[in-house]
GROMACS .gro file of N, CA and C in nm:
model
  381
    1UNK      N    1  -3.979   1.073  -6.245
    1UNK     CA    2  -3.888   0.960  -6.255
    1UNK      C    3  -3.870   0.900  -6.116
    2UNK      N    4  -3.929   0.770  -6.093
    2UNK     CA    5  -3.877   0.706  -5.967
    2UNK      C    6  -3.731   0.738  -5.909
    3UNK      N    7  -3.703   0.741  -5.743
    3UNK     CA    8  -3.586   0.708  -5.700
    3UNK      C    9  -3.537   0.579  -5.681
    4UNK      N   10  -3.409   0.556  -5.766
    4UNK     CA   11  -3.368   0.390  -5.791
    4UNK      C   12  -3.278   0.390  -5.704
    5UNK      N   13  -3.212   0.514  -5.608
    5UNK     CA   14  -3.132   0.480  -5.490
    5UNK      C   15  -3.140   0.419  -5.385
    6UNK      N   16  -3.047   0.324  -5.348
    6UNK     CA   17  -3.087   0.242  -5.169
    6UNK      C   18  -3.061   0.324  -5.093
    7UNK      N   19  -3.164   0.322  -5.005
    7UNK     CA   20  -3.113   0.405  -4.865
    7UNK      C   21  -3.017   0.351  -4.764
    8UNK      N   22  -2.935   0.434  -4.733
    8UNK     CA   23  -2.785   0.365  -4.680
    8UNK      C   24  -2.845   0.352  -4.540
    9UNK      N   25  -2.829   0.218  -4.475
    9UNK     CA   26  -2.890   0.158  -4.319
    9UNK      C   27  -2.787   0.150  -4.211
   10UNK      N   28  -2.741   0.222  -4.117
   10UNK     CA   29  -2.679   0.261  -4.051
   10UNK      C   30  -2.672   0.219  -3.873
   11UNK      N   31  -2.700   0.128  -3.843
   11UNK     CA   32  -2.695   0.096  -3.664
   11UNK      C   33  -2.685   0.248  -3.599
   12UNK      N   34  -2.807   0.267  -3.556
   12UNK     CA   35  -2.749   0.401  -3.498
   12UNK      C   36  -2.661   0.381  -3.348
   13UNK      N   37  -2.597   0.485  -3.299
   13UNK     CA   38  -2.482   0.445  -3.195
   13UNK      C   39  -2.365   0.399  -3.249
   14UNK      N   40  -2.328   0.367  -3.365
   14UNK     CA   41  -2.226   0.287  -3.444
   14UNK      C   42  -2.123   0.433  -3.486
   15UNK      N   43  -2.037   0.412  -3.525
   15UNK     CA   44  -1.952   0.501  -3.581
   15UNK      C   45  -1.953   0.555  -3.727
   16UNK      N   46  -2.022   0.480  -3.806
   16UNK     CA   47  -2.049   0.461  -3.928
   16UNK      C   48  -2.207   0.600  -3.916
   17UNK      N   49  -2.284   0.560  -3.809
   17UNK     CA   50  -2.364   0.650  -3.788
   17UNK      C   51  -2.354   0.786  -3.793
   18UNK      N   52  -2.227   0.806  -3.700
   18UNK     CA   53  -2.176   0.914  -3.638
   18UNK      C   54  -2.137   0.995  -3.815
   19UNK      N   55  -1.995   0.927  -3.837
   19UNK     CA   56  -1.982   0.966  -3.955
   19UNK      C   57  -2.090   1.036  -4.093
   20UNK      N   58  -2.245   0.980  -4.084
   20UNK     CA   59  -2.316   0.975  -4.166
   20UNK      C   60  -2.349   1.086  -4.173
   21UNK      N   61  -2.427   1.096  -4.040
   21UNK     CA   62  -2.477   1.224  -3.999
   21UNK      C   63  -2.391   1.331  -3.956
   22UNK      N   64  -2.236   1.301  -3.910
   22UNK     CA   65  -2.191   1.480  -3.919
   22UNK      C   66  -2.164   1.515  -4.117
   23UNK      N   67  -2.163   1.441  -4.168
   23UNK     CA   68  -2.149   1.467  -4.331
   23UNK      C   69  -2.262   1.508  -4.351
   24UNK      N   70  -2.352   1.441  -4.320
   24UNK     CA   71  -2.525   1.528  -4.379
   24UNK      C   72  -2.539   1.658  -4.315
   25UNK      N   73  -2.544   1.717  -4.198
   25UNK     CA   74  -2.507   1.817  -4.126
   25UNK      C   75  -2.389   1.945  -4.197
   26UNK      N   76  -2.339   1.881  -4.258
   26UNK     CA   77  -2.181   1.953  -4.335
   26UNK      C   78  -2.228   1.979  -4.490
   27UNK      N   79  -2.419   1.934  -4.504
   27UNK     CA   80  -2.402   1.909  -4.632
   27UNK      C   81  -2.327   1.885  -4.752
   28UNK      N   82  -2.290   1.775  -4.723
   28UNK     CA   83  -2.203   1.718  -4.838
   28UNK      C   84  -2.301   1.678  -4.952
   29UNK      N   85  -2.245   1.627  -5.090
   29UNK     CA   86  -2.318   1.555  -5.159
   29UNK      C   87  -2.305   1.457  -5.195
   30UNK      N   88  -2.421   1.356  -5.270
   30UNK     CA   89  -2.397   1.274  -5.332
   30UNK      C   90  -2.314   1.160  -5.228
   31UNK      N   91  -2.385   1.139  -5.051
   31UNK     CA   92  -2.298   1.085  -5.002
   31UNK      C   93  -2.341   0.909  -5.046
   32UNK      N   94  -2.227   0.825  -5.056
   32UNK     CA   95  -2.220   0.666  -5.083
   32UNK      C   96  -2.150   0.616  -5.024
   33UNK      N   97  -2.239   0.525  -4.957
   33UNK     CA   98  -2.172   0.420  -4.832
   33UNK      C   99  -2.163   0.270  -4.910
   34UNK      N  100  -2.009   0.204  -4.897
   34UNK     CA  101  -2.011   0.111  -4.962
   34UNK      C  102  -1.987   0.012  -4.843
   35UNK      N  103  -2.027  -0.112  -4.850
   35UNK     CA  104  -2.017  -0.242  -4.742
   35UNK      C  105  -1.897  -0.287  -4.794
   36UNK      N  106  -1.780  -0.338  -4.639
   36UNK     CA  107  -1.705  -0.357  -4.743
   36UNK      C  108  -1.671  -0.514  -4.633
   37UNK      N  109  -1.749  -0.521  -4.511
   37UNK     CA  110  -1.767  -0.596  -4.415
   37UNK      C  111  -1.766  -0.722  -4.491
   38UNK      N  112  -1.686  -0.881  -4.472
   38UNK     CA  113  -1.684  -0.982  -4.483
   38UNK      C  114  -1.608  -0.978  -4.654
   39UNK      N  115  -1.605  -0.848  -4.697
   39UNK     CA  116  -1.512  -0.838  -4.862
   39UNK      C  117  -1.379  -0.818  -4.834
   40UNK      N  118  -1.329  -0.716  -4.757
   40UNK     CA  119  -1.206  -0.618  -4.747
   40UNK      C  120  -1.188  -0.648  -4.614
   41UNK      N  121  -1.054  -0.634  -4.570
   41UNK     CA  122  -1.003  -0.614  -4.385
   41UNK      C  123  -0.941  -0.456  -4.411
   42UNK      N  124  -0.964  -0.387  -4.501
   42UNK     CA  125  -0.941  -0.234  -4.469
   42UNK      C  126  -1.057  -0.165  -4.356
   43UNK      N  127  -1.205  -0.201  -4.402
   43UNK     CA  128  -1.231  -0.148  -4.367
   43UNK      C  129  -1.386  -0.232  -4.295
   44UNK      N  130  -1.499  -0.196  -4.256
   44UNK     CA  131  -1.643  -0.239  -4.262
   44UNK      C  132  -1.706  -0.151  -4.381
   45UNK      N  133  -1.700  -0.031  -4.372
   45UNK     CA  134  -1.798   0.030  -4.477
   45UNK      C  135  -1.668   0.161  -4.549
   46UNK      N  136  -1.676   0.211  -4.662
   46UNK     CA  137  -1.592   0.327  -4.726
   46UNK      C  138  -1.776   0.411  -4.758
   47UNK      N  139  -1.703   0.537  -4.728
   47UNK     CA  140  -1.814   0.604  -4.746
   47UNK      C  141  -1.717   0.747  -4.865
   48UNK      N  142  -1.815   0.740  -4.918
   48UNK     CA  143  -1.734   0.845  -5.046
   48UNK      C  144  -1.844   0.957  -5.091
   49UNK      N  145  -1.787   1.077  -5.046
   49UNK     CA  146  -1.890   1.224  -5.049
   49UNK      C  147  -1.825   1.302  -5.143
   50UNK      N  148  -1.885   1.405  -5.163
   50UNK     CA  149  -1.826   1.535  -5.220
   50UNK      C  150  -1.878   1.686  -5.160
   51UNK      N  151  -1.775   1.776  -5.215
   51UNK     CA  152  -1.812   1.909  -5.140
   51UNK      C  153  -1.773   1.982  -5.239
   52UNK      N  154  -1.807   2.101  -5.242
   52UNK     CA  155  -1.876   2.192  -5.349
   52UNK      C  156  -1.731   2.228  -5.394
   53UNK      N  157  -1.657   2.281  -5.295
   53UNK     CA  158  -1.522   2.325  -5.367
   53UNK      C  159  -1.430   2.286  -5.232
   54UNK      N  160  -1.266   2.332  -5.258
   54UNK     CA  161  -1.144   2.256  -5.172
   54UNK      C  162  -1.176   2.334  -5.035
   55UNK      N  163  -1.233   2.445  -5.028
   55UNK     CA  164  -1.278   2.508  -4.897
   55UNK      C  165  -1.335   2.377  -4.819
   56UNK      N  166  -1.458   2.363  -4.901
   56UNK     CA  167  -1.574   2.276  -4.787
   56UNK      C  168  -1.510   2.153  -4.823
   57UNK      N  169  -1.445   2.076  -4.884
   57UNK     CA  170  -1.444   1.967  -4.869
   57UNK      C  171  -1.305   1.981  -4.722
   58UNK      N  172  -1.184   2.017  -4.727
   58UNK     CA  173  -1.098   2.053  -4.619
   58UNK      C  174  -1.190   2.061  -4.468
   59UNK      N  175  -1.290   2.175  -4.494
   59UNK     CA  176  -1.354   2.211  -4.344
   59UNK      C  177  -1.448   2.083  -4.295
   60UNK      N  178  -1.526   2.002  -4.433
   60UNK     CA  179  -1.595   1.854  -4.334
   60UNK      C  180  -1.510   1.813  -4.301
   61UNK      N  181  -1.371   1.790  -4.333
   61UNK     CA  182  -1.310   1.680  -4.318
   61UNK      C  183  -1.213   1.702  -4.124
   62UNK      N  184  -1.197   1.830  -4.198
   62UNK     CA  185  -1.167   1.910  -4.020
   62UNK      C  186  -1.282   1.902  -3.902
   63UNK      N  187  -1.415   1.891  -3.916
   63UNK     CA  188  -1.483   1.895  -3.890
   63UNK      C  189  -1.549   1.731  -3.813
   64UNK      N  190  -1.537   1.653  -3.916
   64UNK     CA  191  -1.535   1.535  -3.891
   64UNK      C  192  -1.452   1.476  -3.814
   65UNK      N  193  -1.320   1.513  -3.800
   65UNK     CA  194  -1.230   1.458  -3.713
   65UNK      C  195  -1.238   1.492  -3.557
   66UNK      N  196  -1.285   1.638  -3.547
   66UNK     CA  197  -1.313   1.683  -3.446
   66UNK      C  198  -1.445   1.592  -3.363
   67UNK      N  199  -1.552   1.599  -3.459
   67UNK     CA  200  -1.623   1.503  -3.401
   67UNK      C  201  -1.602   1.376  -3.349
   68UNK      N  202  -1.566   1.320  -3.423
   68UNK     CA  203  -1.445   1.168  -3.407
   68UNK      C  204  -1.375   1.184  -3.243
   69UNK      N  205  -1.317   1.315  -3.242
   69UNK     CA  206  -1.266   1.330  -3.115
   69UNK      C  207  -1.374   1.325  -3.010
   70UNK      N  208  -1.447   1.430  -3.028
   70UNK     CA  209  -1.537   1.458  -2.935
   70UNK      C  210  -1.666   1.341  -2.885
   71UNK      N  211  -1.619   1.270  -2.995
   71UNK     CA  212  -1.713   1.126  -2.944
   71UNK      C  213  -1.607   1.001  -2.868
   72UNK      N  214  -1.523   1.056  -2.820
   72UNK     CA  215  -1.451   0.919  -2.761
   72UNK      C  216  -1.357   0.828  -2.853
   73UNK      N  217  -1.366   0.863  -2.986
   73UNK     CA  218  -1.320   0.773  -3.143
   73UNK      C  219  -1.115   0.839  -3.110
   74UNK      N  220  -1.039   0.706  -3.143
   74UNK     CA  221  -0.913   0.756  -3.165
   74UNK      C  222  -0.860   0.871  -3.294
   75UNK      N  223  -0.817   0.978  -3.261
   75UNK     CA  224  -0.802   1.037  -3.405
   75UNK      C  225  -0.812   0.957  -3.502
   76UNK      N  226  -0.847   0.998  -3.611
   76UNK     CA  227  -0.833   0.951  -3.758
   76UNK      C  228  -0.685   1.006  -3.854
   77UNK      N  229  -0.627   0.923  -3.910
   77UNK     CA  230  -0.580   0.956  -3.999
   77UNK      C  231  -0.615   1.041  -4.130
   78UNK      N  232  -0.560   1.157  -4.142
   78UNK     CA  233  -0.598   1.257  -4.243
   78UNK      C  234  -0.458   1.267  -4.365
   79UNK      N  235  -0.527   1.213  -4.503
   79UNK     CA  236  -0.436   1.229  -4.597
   79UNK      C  237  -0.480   1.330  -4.696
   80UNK      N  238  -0.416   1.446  -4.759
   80UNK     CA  239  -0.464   1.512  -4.843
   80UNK      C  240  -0.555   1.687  -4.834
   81UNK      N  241  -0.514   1.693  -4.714
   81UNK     CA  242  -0.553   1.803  -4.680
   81UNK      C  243  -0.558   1.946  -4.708
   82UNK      N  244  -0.387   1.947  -4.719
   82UNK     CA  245  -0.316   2.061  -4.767
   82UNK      C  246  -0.389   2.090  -4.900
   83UNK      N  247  -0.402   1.985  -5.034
   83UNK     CA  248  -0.443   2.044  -5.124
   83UNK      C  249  -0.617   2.045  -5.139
   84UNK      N  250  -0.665   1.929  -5.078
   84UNK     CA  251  -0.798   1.902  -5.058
   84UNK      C  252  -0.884   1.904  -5.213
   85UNK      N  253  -0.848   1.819  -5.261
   85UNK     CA  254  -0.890   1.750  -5.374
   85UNK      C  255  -0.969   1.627  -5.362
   86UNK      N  256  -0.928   1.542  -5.279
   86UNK     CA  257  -0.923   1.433  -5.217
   86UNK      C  258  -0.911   1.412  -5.094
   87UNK      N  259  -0.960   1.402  -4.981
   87UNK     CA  260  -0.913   1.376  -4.905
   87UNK      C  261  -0.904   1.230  -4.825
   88UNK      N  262  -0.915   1.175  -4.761
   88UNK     CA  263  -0.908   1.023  -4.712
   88UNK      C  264  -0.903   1.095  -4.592
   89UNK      N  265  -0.980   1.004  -4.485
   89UNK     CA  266  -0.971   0.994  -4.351
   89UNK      C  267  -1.032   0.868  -4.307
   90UNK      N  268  -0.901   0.827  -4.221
   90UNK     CA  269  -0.875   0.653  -4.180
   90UNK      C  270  -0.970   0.669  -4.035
   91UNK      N  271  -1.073   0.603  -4.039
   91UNK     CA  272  -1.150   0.636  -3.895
   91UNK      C  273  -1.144   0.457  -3.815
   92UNK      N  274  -1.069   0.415  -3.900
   92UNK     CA  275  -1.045   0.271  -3.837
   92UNK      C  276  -1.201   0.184  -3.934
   93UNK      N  277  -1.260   0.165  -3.858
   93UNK     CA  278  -1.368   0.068  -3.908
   93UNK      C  279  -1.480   0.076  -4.028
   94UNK      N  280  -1.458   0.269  -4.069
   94UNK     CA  281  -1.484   0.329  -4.155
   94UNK      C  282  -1.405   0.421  -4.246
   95UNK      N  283  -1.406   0.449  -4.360
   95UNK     CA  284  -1.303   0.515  -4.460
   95UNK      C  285  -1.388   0.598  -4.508
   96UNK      N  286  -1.297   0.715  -4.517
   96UNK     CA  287  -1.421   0.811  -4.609
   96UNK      C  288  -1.324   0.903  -4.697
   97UNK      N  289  -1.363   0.912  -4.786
   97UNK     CA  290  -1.327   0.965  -4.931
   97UNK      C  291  -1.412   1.103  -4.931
   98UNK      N  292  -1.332   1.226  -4.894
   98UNK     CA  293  -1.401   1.336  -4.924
   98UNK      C  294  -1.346   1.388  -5.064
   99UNK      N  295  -1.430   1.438  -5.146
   99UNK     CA  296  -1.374   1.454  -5.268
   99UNK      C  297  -1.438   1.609  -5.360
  100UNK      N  298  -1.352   1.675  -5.409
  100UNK     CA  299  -1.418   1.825  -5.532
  100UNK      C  300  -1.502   1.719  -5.623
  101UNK      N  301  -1.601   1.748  -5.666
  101UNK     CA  302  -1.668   1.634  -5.808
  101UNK      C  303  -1.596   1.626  -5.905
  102UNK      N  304  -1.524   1.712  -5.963
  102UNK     CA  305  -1.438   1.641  -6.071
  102UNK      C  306  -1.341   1.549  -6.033
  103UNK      N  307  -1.266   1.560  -5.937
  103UNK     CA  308  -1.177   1.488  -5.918
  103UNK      C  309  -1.235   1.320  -5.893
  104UNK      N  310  -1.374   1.350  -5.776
  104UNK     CA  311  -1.446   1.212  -5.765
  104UNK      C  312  -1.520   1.150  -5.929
  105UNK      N  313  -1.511   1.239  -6.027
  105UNK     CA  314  -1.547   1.133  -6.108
  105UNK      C  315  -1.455   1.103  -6.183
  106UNK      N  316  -1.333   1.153  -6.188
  106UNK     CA  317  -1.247   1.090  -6.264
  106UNK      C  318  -1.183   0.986  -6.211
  107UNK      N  319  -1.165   0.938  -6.069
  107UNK     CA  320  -1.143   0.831  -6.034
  107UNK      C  321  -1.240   0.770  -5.989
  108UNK      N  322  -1.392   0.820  -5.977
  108UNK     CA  323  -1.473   0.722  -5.982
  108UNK      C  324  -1.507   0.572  -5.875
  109UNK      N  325  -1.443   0.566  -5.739
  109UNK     CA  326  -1.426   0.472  -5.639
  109UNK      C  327  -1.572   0.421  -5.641
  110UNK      N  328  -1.610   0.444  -5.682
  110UNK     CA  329  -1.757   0.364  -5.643
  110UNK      C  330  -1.781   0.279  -5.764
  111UNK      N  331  -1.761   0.285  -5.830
  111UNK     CA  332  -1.747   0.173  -5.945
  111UNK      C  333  -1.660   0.106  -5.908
  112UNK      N  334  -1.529   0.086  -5.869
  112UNK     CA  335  -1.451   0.042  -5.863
  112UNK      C  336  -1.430  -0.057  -5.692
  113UNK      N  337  -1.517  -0.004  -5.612
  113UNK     CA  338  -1.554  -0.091  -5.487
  113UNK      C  339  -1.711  -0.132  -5.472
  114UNK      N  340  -1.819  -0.084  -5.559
  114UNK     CA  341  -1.963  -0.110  -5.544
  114UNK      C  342  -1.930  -0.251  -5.579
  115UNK      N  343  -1.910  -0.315  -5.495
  115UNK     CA  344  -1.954  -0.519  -5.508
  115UNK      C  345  -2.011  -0.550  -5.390
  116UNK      N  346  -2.148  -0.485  -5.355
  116UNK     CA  347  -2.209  -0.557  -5.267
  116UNK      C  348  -2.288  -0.620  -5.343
  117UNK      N  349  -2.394  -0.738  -5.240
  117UNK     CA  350  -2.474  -0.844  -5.314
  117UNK      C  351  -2.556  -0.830  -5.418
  118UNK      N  352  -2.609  -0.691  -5.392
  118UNK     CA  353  -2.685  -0.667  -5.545
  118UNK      C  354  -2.617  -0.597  -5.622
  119UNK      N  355  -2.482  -0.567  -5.659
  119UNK     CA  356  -2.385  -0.492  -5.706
  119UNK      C  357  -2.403  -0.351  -5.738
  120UNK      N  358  -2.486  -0.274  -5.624
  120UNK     CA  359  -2.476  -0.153  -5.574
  120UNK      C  360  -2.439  -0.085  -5.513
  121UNK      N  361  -2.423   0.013  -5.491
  121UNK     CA  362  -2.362   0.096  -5.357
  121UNK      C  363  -2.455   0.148  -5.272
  122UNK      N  364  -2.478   0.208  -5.151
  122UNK     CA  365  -2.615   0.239  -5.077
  122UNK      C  366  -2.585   0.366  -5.064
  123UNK      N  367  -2.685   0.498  -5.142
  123UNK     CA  368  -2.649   0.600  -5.145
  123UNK      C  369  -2.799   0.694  -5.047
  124UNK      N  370  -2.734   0.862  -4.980
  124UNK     CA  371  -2.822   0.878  -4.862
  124UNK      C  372  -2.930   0.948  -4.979
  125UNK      N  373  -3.049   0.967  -4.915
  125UNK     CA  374  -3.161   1.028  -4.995
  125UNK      C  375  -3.079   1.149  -5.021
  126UNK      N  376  -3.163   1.236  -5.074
  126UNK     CA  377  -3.195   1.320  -5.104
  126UNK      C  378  -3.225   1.418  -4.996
  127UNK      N  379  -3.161   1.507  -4.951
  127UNK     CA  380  -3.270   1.577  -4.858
  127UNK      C  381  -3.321   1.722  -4.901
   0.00000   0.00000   0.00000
């Protein structure tokens, strides 16, 4: 069966970069980067992952922030931690939705923000 996924295109040096790749590194899954540049003033891009259970999704998200630090980036805002179902972290120019899979498909954000021009979302391969 062909792959019908876009590969998500990233400026490397960008923050959006940064973000991409410490999540691929953290193996997350199923990561989706949505454009949200010239749509939304929340954000430029929401990127929405998942992690296997509330352990790993908590530790990328700890993980990610640290990086954030360690790259010069102002902390991020962290919502949702304690129970880690969900988490949100406000990185300013990027948003990311760490999520358990059930919980990400019952609210489902990518349906609900995929309105880029070809009304897709840009999701990372496969690795």
């Amino acid at each position: 069966m062909p792959d019908l996924e876009t590969t998500i295109h990233a400026e490397p040096g960008t923050l959006h970069a940064l973000i991409l790749e410490q999540l691929d590194d953290d193996q997350a899954q199923d990561i989706v980067s949505i454009p949200l540049e010239g749509k939304s003033s929340i954000a430029d891009h929401m990127v929405v992952a998942s992690g296997r259970s509330t352990r790993q999704v908590a530790a990328m998200a700890m993980k990610l922030a640290e990086k954030l630090k360690q790259a010069g980036e102002p902390s991020p805002r962290i919502e949702g931690l304690p129970a880690a179902d969900w988490v949100l972290i406000d990185a300013g120019d990027v948003v990311v939705h760490l999520f358990r899979p059930e919980v990400r498909s019952f609210y489902n954000l990518e349906r609900m923000w995929g309105f880029g021009e070809d009304g897709q979302t840009r999701q990372m391969g496969s690795a």
